Amino acid sequence: VQLQAYGGGLVQAGGFLRLSCAASDRTFSSYAVGWFRQAPGKDREFVAAINWSGSSTYYADSLKVRFTISRNNAKNTVYLQMNTLKPEDTALYYCAARDVFQHMGIMGNHGSYSNWGQGTQVTVSS
């Protein structure tokens, strides 16, 4: 499945953004999806993951208060709502999909995903 992430941009600290991860393939609704981010010079970091129906989610502990993952399978889209953004949230954000939703150890590991979008840049100014 081909993924496209969009919705990034430049925002001031304290602001919000909603990222979208869209796919044209209708089978996308059966995939588990994760969001990751990578800042310059840093490793790719897990942000959040959601199962096919939206009934189960995981979050990075440091982000779960401010970020919310959701999906609309009728629109073949997964969202990442990011509130109260901080300069340290600045990164390239990627969405990824895998066929089975598993425990956090799997969903939080970027190596366990087989399909990746191209990334969307989020820049938070202080």
GROMACS .gro file of N, CA and C in nm:
model
  378
    1VAL      N    1   0.084  -0.117   0.000
    1VAL     CA    2   0.000   0.000   0.000
    1VAL      C    3   0.089   0.124   0.000
    2GLN      N    4   0.053   0.222  -0.084
    2GLN     CA    5   0.130   0.345  -0.092
    2GLN      C    6   0.068   0.450  -0.001
    3LEU      N    7   0.154   0.513   0.077
    3LEU     CA    8   0.108   0.610   0.176
    3LEU      C    9   0.157   0.750   0.140
    4GLN      N   10   0.075   0.848   0.174
    4GLN     CA   11   0.115   0.987   0.156
    4GLN      C   12   0.084   1.063   0.284
    5ALA      N   13   0.186   1.118   0.344
    5ALA     CA   14   0.169   1.200   0.464
    5ALA      C   15   0.170   1.346   0.426
    6TYR      N   16   0.080   1.422   0.485
    6TYR     CA   17   0.077   1.565   0.457
    6TYR      C   18   0.016   1.639   0.577
    7GLY      N   19   0.024   1.770   0.572
    7GLY     CA   20  -0.032   1.851   0.680
    7GLY      C   21   0.072   1.920   0.766
    8GLY      N   22   0.198   1.892   0.741
    8GLY     CA   23   0.303   1.959   0.817
    8GLY      C   24   0.312   2.107   0.781
    9GLY      N   25   0.398   2.176   0.853
    9GLY     CA   26   0.415   2.317   0.827
    9GLY      C   27   0.492   2.385   0.937
   10LEU      N   28   0.492   2.517   0.933
   10LEU     CA   29   0.559   2.599   1.033
   10LEU      C   30   0.454   2.654   1.129
   11VAL      N   31   0.475   2.632   1.256
   11VAL     CA   32   0.379   2.678   1.357
   11VAL      C   33   0.455   2.731   1.478
   12GLN      N   34   0.395   2.824   1.546
   12GLN     CA   35   0.458   2.877   1.667
   12GLN      C   36   0.438   2.782   1.784
   13ALA      N   37   0.528   2.788   1.878
   13ALA     CA   38   0.514   2.707   1.999
   13ALA      C   39   0.379   2.734   2.064
   14GLY      N   40   0.316   2.626   2.109
   14GLY     CA   41   0.183   2.637   2.167
   14GLY      C   42   0.072   2.615   2.067
   15GLY      N   43   0.106   2.613   1.939
   15GLY     CA   44   0.008   2.592   1.834
   15GLY      C   45  -0.023   2.446   1.812
   16PHE      N   46  -0.097   2.420   1.705
   16PHE     CA   47  -0.137   2.283   1.677
   16PHE      C   48  -0.132   2.258   1.527
   17LEU      N   49  -0.122   2.131   1.494
   17LEU     CA   50  -0.129   2.083   1.356
   17LEU      C   51  -0.200   1.950   1.355
   18ARG      N   52  -0.261   1.917   1.242
   18ARG     CA   53  -0.314   1.784   1.221
   18ARG      C   54  -0.250   1.726   1.096
   19LEU      N   55  -0.180   1.618   1.117
   19LEU     CA   56  -0.119   1.547   1.005
   19LEU      C   57  -0.216   1.440   0.955
   20SER      N   58  -0.206   1.414   0.825
   20SER     CA   59  -0.288   1.311   0.764
   20SER      C   60  -0.199   1.211   0.692
   21CYS      N   61  -0.241   1.088   0.694
   21CYS     CA   62  -0.173   0.980   0.620
   21CYS      C   63  -0.279   0.915   0.534
   22ALA      N   64  -0.268   0.931   0.405
   22ALA     CA   65  -0.372   0.883   0.314
   22ALA      C   66  -0.318   0.775   0.222
   23ALA      N   67  -0.407   0.688   0.182
   23ALA     CA   68  -0.374   0.583   0.086
   23ALA      C   69  -0.488   0.569  -0.012
   24SER      N   70  -0.455   0.537  -0.135
   24SER     CA   71  -0.559   0.520  -0.236
   24SER      C   72  -0.614   0.378  -0.236
   25ASP      N   73  -0.538   0.287  -0.181
   25ASP     CA   74  -0.577   0.146  -0.180
   25ASP      C   75  -0.679   0.123  -0.069
   26ARG      N   76  -0.793   0.065  -0.103
   26ARG     CA   77  -0.897   0.043  -0.002
   26ARG      C   78  -0.856  -0.057   0.105
   27THR      N   79  -0.755  -0.137   0.076
   27THR     CA   80  -0.709  -0.233   0.178
   27THR      C   81  -0.642  -0.162   0.295
   28PHE      N   82  -0.614  -0.033   0.277
   28PHE     CA   83  -0.552   0.046   0.385
   28PHE      C   84  -0.633   0.036   0.513
   29SER      N   85  -0.764   0.023   0.501
   29SER     CA   86  -0.850   0.017   0.619
   29SER      C   87  -0.825  -0.107   0.703
   30SER      N   88  -0.755  -0.204   0.648
   30SER     CA   89  -0.725  -0.326   0.723
   30SER      C   90  -0.586  -0.323   0.787
   31TYR      N   91  -0.510  -0.217   0.761
   31TYR     CA   92  -0.374  -0.208   0.811
   31TYR      C   93  -0.366  -0.135   0.945
   32ALA      N   94  -0.271  -0.176   1.025
   32ALA     CA   95  -0.231  -0.096   1.141
   32ALA      C   96  -0.136   0.012   1.092
   33VAL      N   97  -0.142   0.128   1.154
   33VAL     CA   98  -0.063   0.243   1.109
   33VAL      C   99   0.012   0.304   1.226
   34GLY      N  100   0.132   0.342   1.200
   34GLY     CA  101   0.212   0.411   1.301
   34GLY      C  102   0.264   0.544   1.248
   35TRP      N  103   0.284   0.635   1.339
   35TRP     CA  104   0.351   0.761   1.309
   35TRP      C  105   0.488   0.761   1.378
   36PHE      N  106   0.588   0.805   1.304
   36PHE     CA  107   0.723   0.819   1.357
   36PHE      C  108   0.773   0.958   1.320
   37ARG      N  109   0.878   0.999   1.387
   37ARG     CA  110   0.940   1.127   1.351
   37ARG      C  111   1.090   1.117   1.362
   38GLN      N  112   1.155   1.202   1.286
   38GLN     CA  113   1.302   1.203   1.290
   38GLN      C  114   1.351   1.345   1.277
   39ALA      N  115   1.421   1.387   1.380
   39ALA     CA  116   1.483   1.520   1.380
   39ALA      C  117   1.625   1.506   1.325
   40PRO      N  118   1.681   1.613   1.273
   40PRO     CA  119   1.816   1.608   1.217
   40PRO      C  120   1.917   1.556   1.319
   41GLY      N  121   1.995   1.460   1.279
   41GLY     CA  122   2.098   1.406   1.366
   41GLY      C  123   2.049   1.310   1.472
   42LYS      N  124   1.919   1.277   1.468
   42LYS     CA  125   1.863   1.188   1.570
   42LYS      C  126   1.803   1.064   1.504
   43ASP      N  127   1.783   0.962   1.585
   43ASP     CA  128   1.720   0.840   1.537
   43ASP      C  129   1.571   0.862   1.513
   44ARG      N  130   1.515   0.775   1.430
   44ARG     CA  131   1.371   0.779   1.409
   44ARG      C  132   1.300   0.737   1.538
   45GLU      N  133   1.199   0.813   1.575
   45GLU     CA  134   1.134   0.797   1.704
   45GLU      C  135   0.987   0.763   1.687
   46PHE      N  136   0.940   0.669   1.764
   46PHE     CA  137   0.798   0.631   1.761
   46PHE      C  138   0.714   0.742   1.821
   47VAL      N  139   0.600   0.767   1.758
   47VAL     CA  140   0.507   0.868   1.808
   47VAL      C  141   0.377   0.803   1.856
   48ALA      N  142   0.311   0.731   1.766
   48ALA     CA  143   0.181   0.672   1.800
   48ALA      C  144   0.147   0.563   1.697
   49ALA      N  145   0.055   0.475   1.734
   49ALA     CA  146   0.010   0.369   1.644
   49ALA      C  147  -0.136   0.340   1.670
   50ILE      N  148  -0.203   0.288   1.568
   50ILE     CA  149  -0.346   0.260   1.578
   50ILE      C  150  -0.377   0.132   1.502
   51ASN      N  151  -0.473   0.056   1.555
   51ASN     CA  152  -0.510  -0.067   1.485
   51ASN      C  153  -0.607  -0.037   1.371
   52TRP      N  154  -0.650  -0.139   1.300
   52TRP     CA  155  -0.728  -0.119   1.179
   52TRP      C  156  -0.861  -0.048   1.206
   53SER      N  157  -0.922  -0.076   1.320
   53SER     CA  158  -1.054  -0.019   1.346
   53SER      C  159  -1.048   0.112   1.423
   54GLY      N  160  -0.933   0.141   1.481
   54GLY     CA  161  -0.923   0.260   1.565
   54GLY      C  162  -0.953   0.233   1.711
   55SER      N  163  -0.979   0.108   1.745
   55SER     CA  164  -1.018   0.075   1.882
   55SER      C  165  -0.899   0.060   1.976
   56SER      N  166  -0.780   0.046   1.921
   56SER     CA  167  -0.660   0.030   2.004
   56SER      C  168  -0.551   0.126   1.956
   57THR      N  169  -0.487   0.190   2.051
   57THR     CA  170  -0.381   0.284   2.018
   57THR      C  171  -0.265   0.270   2.115
   58TYR      N  172  -0.148   0.311   2.069
   58TYR     CA  173  -0.030   0.324   2.153
   58TYR      C  174   0.029   0.463   2.130
   59TYR      N  175   0.094   0.512   2.234
   59TYR     CA  176   0.161   0.641   2.225
   59TYR      C  177   0.298   0.633   2.293
   60ALA      N  178   0.389   0.715   2.243
   60ALA     CA  179   0.510   0.738   2.318
   60ALA      C  180   0.470   0.808   2.448
   61ASP      N  181   0.527   0.765   2.557
   61ASP     CA  182   0.487   0.817   2.688
   61ASP      C  183   0.496   0.970   2.694
   62SER      N  184   0.598   1.023   2.633
   62SER     CA  185   0.622   1.168   2.644
   62SER      C  186   0.526   1.249   2.559
   63LEU      N  187   0.448   1.183   2.471
   63LEU     CA  188   0.364   1.257   2.376
   63LEU      C  189   0.214   1.232   2.396
   64LYS      N  190   0.177   1.136   2.476
   64LYS     CA  191   0.037   1.094   2.480
   64LYS      C  192  -0.058   1.199   2.534
   65VAL      N  193  -0.006   1.294   2.608
   65VAL     CA  194  -0.094   1.400   2.659
   65VAL      C  195  -0.129   1.498   2.548
   66ARG      N  196  -0.039   1.523   2.456
   66ARG     CA  197  -0.056   1.629   2.357
   66ARG      C  198  -0.096   1.578   2.218
   67PHE      N  199  -0.067   1.452   2.189
   67PHE     CA  200  -0.091   1.397   2.055
   67PHE      C  201  -0.204   1.295   2.059
   68THR      N  202  -0.283   1.292   1.951
   68THR     CA  203  -0.391   1.195   1.940
   68THR      C  204  -0.391   1.135   1.799
   69ILE      N  205  -0.391   1.004   1.793
   69ILE     CA  206  -0.400   0.934   1.665
   69ILE      C  207  -0.543   0.885   1.646
   70SER      N  208  -0.592   0.895   1.524
   70SER     CA  209  -0.727   0.848   1.493
   70SER      C  210  -0.731   0.810   1.345
   71ARG      N  211  -0.842   0.753   1.302
   71ARG     CA  212  -0.854   0.717   1.161
   71ARG      C  213  -0.998   0.724   1.114
   72ASN      N  214  -1.010   0.747   0.986
   72ASN     CA  215  -1.141   0.744   0.920
   72ASN      C  216  -1.126   0.648   0.802
   73ASN      N  217  -1.171   0.527   0.818
   73ASN     CA  218  -1.151   0.426   0.715
   73ASN      C  219  -1.235   0.454   0.590
   74ALA      N  220  -1.343   0.527   0.605
   74ALA     CA  221  -1.422   0.564   0.488
   74ALA      C  222  -1.343   0.657   0.397
   75LYS      N  223  -1.247   0.729   0.456
   75LYS     CA  224  -1.163   0.820   0.379
   75LYS      C  225  -1.022   0.766   0.359
   76ASN      N  226  -1.000   0.641   0.403
   76ASN     CA  227  -0.866   0.582   0.391
   76ASN      C  228  -0.758   0.673   0.447
   77THR      N  229  -0.782   0.729   0.563
   77THR     CA  230  -0.691   0.827   0.620
   77THR      C  231  -0.673   0.805   0.770
   78VAL      N  232  -0.550   0.819   0.812
   78VAL     CA  233  -0.515   0.819   0.954
   78VAL      C  234  -0.463   0.958   0.989
   79TYR      N  235  -0.501   1.005   1.106
   79TYR     CA  236  -0.467   1.141   1.147
   79TYR      C  237  -0.376   1.139   1.270
   80LEU      N  238  -0.299   1.246   1.282
   80LEU     CA  239  -0.224   1.270   1.405
   80LEU      C  240  -0.249   1.414   1.444
   81GLN      N  241  -0.330   1.432   1.547
   81GLN     CA  242  -0.357   1.565   1.601
   81GLN      C  243  -0.247   1.599   1.701
   82MET      N  244  -0.180   1.710   1.679
   82MET     CA  245  -0.070   1.751   1.766
   82MET      C  246  -0.103   1.887   1.826
   83ASN      N  247  -0.116   1.889   1.956
   83ASN     CA  248  -0.152   2.012   2.027
   83ASN      C  249  -0.036   2.061   2.113
   84THR      N  250  -0.043   2.186   2.150
   84THR     CA  251   0.057   2.250   2.237
   84THR      C  252   0.197   2.215   2.188
   85LEU      N  253   0.223   2.242   2.064
   85LEU     CA  254   0.350   2.204   2.004
   85LEU      C  255   0.466   2.279   2.066
   86LYS      N  256   0.579   2.210   2.070
   86LYS     CA  257   0.701   2.264   2.128
   86LYS      C  258   0.812   2.262   2.023
   87PRO      N  259   0.911   2.345   2.039
   87PRO     CA  260   1.022   2.343   1.942
   87PRO      C  261   1.085   2.205   1.927
   88GLU      N  262   1.088   2.128   2.034
   88GLU     CA  263   1.147   1.994   2.026
   88GLU      C  264   1.061   1.895   1.948
   89ASP      N  265   0.941   1.935   1.906
   89ASP     CA  266   0.859   1.852   1.819
   89ASP      C  267   0.899   1.868   1.672
   90THR      N  268   0.988   1.960   1.646
   90THR     CA  269   1.035   1.981   1.509
   90THR      C  270   1.102   1.856   1.455
   91ALA      N  271   1.052   1.807   1.344
   91ALA     CA  272   1.102   1.683   1.285
   91ALA      C  273   1.030   1.656   1.154
   92LEU      N  274   1.083   1.558   1.083
   92LEU     CA  275   1.012   1.503   0.967
   92LEU      C  276   0.925   1.390   1.019
   93TYR      N  277   0.796   1.400   0.993
   93TYR     CA  278   0.701   1.302   1.045
   93TYR      C  279   0.662   1.204   0.933
   94TYR      N  280   0.670   1.076   0.966
   94TYR     CA  281   0.639   0.971   0.870
   94TYR      C  282   0.521   0.888   0.921
   95CYS      N  283   0.440   0.840   0.827
   95CYS     CA  284   0.345   0.737   0.862
   95CYS      C  285   0.389   0.607   0.797
   96ALA      N  286   0.352   0.499   0.860
   96ALA     CA  287   0.391   0.367   0.813
   96ALA      C  288   0.278   0.270   0.841
   97ALA      N  289   0.271   0.163   0.763
   97ALA     CA  290   0.164   0.066   0.779
   97ALA      C  291   0.219  -0.075   0.785
   98ARG      N  292   0.152  -0.157   0.862
   98ARG     CA  293   0.183  -0.299   0.867
   98ARG      C  294   0.052  -0.376   0.875
   99ASP      N  295   0.056  -0.504   0.840
   99ASP     CA  296  -0.069  -0.576   0.824
   99ASP      C  297  -0.133  -0.618   0.955
  100VAL      N  298  -0.053  -0.631   1.061
  100VAL     CA  299  -0.108  -0.680   1.188
  100VAL      C  300  -0.072  -0.585   1.301
  101PHE      N  301  -0.170  -0.553   1.383
  101PHE     CA  302  -0.147  -0.470   1.502
  101PHE      C  303  -0.103  -0.562   1.615
  102GLN      N  304   0.014  -0.534   1.670
  102GLN     CA  305   0.066  -0.619   1.776
  102GLN      C  306   0.102  -0.535   1.897
  103HIS      N  307   0.177  -0.597   1.989
  103HIS     CA  308   0.208  -0.528   2.114
  103HIS      C  309   0.302  -0.410   2.088
  104MET      N  310   0.315  -0.330   2.190
  104MET     CA  311   0.391  -0.205   2.178
  104MET      C  312   0.533  -0.229   2.132
  105GLY      N  313   0.593  -0.336   2.175
  105GLY     CA  314   0.730  -0.365   2.134
  105GLY      C  315   0.747  -0.378   1.984
  106ILE      N  316   0.643  -0.425   1.917
  106ILE     CA  317   0.643  -0.435   1.772
  106ILE      C  318   0.601  -0.303   1.709
  107MET      N  319   0.491  -0.248   1.755
  107MET     CA  320   0.437  -0.127   1.693
  107MET      C  321   0.528  -0.008   1.710
  108GLY      N  322   0.608  -0.007   1.815
  108GLY     CA  323   0.700   0.104   1.839
  108GLY      C  324   0.834   0.090   1.770
  109ASN      N  325   0.851  -0.016   1.697
  109ASN     CA  326   0.977  -0.044   1.629
  109ASN      C  327   0.963  -0.013   1.480
  110HIS      N  328   1.033   0.088   1.431
  110HIS     CA  329   1.014   0.128   1.292
  110HIS      C  330   1.056   0.017   1.195
  111GLY      N  331   1.140  -0.073   1.239
  111GLY     CA  332   1.183  -0.183   1.153
  111GLY      C  333   1.075  -0.287   1.127
  112SER      N  334   0.966  -0.281   1.200
  112SER     CA  335   0.859  -0.380   1.182
  112SER      C  336   0.754  -0.337   1.080
  113TYR      N  337   0.770  -0.222   1.020
  113TYR     CA  338   0.673  -0.172   0.922
  113TYR      C  339   0.725  -0.194   0.779
  114SER      N  340   0.635  -0.233   0.692
  114SER     CA  341   0.675  -0.264   0.556
  114SER      C  342   0.642  -0.154   0.456
  115ASN      N  343   0.557  -0.063   0.494
  115ASN     CA  344   0.514   0.043   0.401
  115ASN      C  345   0.534   0.179   0.466
  116TRP      N  346   0.595   0.270   0.393
  116TRP     CA  347   0.625   0.402   0.448
  116TRP      C  348   0.580   0.511   0.351
  117GLY      N  349   0.534   0.621   0.409
  117GLY     CA  350   0.508   0.742   0.332
  117GLY      C  351   0.636   0.824   0.321
  118GLN      N  352   0.628   0.936   0.252
  118GLN     CA  353   0.747   1.014   0.222
  118GLN      C  354   0.784   1.112   0.333
  119GLY      N  355   0.698   1.134   0.430
  119GLY     CA  356   0.728   1.227   0.538
  119GLY      C  357   0.676   1.367   0.512
  120THR      N  358   0.640   1.433   0.618
  120THR     CA  359   0.596   1.572   0.610
  120THR      C  360   0.667   1.650   0.722
  121GLN      N  361   0.719   1.766   0.688
  121GLN     CA  362   0.803   1.842   0.782
  121GLN      C  363   0.716   1.924   0.876
  122VAL      N  364   0.746   1.912   1.003
  122VAL     CA  365   0.685   1.996   1.105
  122VAL      C  366   0.794   2.080   1.169
  123THR      N  367   0.776   2.210   1.170
  123THR     CA  368   0.872   2.301   1.230
  123THR      C  369   0.799   2.390   1.329
  124VAL      N  370   0.846   2.386   1.453
  124VAL     CA  371   0.784   2.465   1.559
  124VAL      C  372   0.883   2.572   1.603
  125SER      N  373   0.843   2.696   1.588
  125SER     CA  374   0.930   2.807   1.624
  125SER      C  375   0.903   2.851   1.768
  126SER      N  376   1.006   2.897   1.832
  126SER     CA  377   0.994   2.939   1.973
  126SER      C  378   0.952   3.085   1.984
   0.00000   0.00000   0.00000
